[in-house]
mmCIF file of C-alpha atoms in Angstrom:
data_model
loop_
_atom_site.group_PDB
_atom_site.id
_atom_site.type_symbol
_atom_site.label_atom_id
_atom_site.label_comp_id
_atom_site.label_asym_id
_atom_site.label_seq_id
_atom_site.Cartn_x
_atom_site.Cartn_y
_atom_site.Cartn_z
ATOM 1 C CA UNK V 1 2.027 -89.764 -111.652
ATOM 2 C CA UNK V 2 1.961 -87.694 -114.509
ATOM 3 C CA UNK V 3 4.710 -89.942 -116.821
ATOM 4 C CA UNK V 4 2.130 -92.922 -115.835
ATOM 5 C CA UNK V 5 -1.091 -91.035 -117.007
ATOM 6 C CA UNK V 6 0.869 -90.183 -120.478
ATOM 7 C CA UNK V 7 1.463 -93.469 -121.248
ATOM 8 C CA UNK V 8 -2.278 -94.796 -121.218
ATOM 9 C CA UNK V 9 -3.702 -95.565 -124.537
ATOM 10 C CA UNK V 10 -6.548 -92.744 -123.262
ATOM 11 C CA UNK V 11 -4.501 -89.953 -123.500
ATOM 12 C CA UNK V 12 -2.909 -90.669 -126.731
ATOM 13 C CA UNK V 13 -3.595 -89.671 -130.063
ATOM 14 C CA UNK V 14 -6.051 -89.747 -131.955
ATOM 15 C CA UNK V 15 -8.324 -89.977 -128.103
ATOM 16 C CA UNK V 16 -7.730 -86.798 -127.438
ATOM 17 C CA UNK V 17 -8.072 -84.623 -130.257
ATOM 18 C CA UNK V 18 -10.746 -81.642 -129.301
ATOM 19 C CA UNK V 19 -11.088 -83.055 -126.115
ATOM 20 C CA UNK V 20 -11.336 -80.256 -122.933
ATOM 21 C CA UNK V 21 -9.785 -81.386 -120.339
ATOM 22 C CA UNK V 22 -9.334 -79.248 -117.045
ATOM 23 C CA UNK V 23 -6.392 -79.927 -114.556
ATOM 24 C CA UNK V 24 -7.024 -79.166 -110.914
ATOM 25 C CA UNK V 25 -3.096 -78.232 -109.571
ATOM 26 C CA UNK V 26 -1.835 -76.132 -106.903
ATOM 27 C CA UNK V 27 -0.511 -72.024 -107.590
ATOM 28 C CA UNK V 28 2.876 -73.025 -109.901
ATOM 29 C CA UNK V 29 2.538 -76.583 -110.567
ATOM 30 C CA UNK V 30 3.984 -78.784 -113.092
ATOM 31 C CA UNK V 31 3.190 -77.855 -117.118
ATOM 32 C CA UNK V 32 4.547 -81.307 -118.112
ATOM 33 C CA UNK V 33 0.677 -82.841 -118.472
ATOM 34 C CA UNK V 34 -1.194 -79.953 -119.820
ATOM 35 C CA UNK V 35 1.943 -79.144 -122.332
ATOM 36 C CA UNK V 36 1.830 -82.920 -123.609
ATOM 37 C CA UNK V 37 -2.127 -83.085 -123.766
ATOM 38 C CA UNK V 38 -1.926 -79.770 -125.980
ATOM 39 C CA UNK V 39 0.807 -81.257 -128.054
ATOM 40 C CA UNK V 40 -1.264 -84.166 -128.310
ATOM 41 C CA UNK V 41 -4.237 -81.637 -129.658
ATOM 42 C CA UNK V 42 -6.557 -81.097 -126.463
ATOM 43 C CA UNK V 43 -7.471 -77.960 -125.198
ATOM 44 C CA UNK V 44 -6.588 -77.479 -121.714
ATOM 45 C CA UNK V 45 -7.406 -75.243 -118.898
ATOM 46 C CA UNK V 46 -5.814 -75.237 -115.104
ATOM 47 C CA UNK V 47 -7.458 -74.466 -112.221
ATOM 48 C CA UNK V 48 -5.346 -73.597 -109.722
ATOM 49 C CA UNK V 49 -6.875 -74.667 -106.212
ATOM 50 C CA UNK V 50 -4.729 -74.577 -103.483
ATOM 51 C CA UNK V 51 -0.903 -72.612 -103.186
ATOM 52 C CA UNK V 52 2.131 -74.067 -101.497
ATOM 53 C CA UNK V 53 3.549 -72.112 -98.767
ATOM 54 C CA UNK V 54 6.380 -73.453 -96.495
ATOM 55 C CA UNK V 55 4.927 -73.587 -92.900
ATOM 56 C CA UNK V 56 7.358 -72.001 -90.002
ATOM 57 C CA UNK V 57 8.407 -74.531 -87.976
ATOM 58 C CA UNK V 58 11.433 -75.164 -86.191
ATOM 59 C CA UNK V 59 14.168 -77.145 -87.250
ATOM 60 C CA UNK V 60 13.929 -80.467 -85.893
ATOM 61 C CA UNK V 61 15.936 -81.038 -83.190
ATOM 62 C CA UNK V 62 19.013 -83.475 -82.899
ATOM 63 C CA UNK V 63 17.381 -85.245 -80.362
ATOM 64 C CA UNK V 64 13.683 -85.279 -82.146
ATOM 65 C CA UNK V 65 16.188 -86.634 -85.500
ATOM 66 C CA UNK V 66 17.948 -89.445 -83.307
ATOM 67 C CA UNK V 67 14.224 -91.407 -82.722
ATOM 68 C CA UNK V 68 13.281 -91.229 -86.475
ATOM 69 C CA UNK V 69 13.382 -94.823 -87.571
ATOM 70 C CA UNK V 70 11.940 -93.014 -91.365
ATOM 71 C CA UNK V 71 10.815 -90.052 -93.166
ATOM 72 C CA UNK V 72 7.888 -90.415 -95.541
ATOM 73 C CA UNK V 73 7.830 -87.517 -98.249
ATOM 74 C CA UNK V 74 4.637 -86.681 -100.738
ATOM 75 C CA UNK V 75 6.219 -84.150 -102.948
ATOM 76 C CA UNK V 76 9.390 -82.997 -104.261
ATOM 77 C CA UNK V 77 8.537 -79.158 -102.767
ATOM 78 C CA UNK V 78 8.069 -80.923 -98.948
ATOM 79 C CA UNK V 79 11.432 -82.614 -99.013
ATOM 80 C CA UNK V 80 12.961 -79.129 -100.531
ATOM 81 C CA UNK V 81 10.992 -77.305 -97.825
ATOM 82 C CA UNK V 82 12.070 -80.101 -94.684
ATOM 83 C CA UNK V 83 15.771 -79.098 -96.164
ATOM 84 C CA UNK V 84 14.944 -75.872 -95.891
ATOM 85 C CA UNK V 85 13.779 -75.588 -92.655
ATOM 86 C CA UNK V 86 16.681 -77.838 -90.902
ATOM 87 C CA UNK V 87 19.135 -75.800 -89.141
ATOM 88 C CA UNK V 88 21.730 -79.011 -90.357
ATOM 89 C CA UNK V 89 20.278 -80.703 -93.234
ATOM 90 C CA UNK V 90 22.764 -82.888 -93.402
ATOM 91 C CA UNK V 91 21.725 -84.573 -90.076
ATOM 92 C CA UNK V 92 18.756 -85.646 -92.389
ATOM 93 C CA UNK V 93 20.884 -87.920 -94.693
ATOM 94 C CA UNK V 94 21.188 -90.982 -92.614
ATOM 95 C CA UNK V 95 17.601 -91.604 -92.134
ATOM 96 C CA UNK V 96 15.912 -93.947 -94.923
ATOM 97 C CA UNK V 97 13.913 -91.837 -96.890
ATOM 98 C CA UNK V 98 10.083 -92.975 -98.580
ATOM 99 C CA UNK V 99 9.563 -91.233 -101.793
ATOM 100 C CA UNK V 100 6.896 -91.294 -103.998
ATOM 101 C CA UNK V 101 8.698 -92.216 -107.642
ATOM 102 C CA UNK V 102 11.526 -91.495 -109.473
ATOM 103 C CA UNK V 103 11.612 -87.983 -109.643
ATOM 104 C CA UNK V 104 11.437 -87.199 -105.773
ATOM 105 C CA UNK V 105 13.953 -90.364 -105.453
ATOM 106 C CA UNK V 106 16.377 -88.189 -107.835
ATOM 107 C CA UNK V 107 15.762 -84.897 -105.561
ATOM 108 C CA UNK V 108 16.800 -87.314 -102.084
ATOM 109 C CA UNK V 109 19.974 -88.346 -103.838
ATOM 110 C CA UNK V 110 20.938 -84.942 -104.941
ATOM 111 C CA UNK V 111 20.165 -84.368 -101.392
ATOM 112 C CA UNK V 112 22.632 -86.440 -99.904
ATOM 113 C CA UNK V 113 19.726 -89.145 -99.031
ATOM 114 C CA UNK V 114 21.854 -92.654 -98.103
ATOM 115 C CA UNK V 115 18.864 -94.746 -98.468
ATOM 116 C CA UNK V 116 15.849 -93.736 -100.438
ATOM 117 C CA UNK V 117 13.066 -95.890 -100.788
ATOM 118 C CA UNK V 118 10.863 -95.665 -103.720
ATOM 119 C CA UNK V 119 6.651 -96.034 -103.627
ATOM 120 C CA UNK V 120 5.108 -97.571 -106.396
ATOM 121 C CA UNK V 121 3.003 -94.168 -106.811
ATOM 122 C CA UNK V 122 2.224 -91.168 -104.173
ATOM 123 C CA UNK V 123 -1.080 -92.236 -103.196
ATOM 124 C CA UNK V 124 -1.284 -92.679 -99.283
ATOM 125 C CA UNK V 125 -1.886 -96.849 -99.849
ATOM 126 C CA UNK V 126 1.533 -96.993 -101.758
ATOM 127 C CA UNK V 127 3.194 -94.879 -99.677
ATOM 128 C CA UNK V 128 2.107 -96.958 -96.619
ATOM 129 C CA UNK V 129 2.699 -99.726 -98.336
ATOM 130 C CA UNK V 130 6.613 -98.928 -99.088
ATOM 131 C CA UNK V 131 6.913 -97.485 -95.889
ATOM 132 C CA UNK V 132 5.504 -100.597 -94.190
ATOM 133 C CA UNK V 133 7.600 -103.291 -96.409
ATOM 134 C CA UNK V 134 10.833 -100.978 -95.564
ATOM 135 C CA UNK V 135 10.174 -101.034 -91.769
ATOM 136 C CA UNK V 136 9.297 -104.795 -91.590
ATOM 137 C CA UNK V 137 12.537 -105.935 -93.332
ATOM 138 C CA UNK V 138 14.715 -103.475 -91.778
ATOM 139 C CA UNK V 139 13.888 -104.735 -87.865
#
């Protein structure tokens, strides 16, 4: 995640001074990265290459809720946008929740989320992996 890639001796100073770096994001994304690498004295340019739209779906149903065992969650904008598209979000909280770090962990909670699982990172192998460990212990 972005917090990780800060913290590598690479993208510290004196590394990146007058490096260009280009950051491949969706329409809207986070500044956090590209505002720290041009603090840090690199000169930055996004290319924006896909947009986030909220699909229309129906709500899930109470029934379609009741065989969930989990939810897995890649972004902090798809578990604002599964909220959003629930009729009765709050027949969301009781199912454990796989996040993929802190941040989204913090967005579950604020949620109502009972038990939110954290990934070690948001790549599909971590998430797996968390969803995977949760499963096995929970059965």
């Amino acid at each position: 995640d972005t917090e990780s890639l800060l913290q590598m001796a690479e993208f510290q100073m004196p590394e990146l001074h007058g490096q260009r770096i280009i950051i491949f994001r969706g329409t809207g994304g986070r500044t956090l990265l590209g505002d720290t690498l041009i603090r840090r004295d690199a000169h930055v340019r996004y290319v924006e290459t896909y947009r986030r739209e909220i699909t229309p779906h129906l709500p899930l149903t109470e029934q379609q809720i009741n065989k969930l065992d989990a939810i897995t969650i890649s972004s902090n904008e798809g578990l604002d946008n599964l909220i959003t598209l629930m009729e009765d979000p709050s027949l969301l909280i009781a199912i454990p929740i796989i996040v993929p770090g802190q941040r989204a962990a913090t967005l579950a909670r604020q949620h109502g989320f009972k038990t939110i699982i954290s990934a070690e990172n948001a790549t599909d192998e971590a998430m797996l992996s968390a969803l995977t460990e949760y499963l096995s212990s929970s059965h």
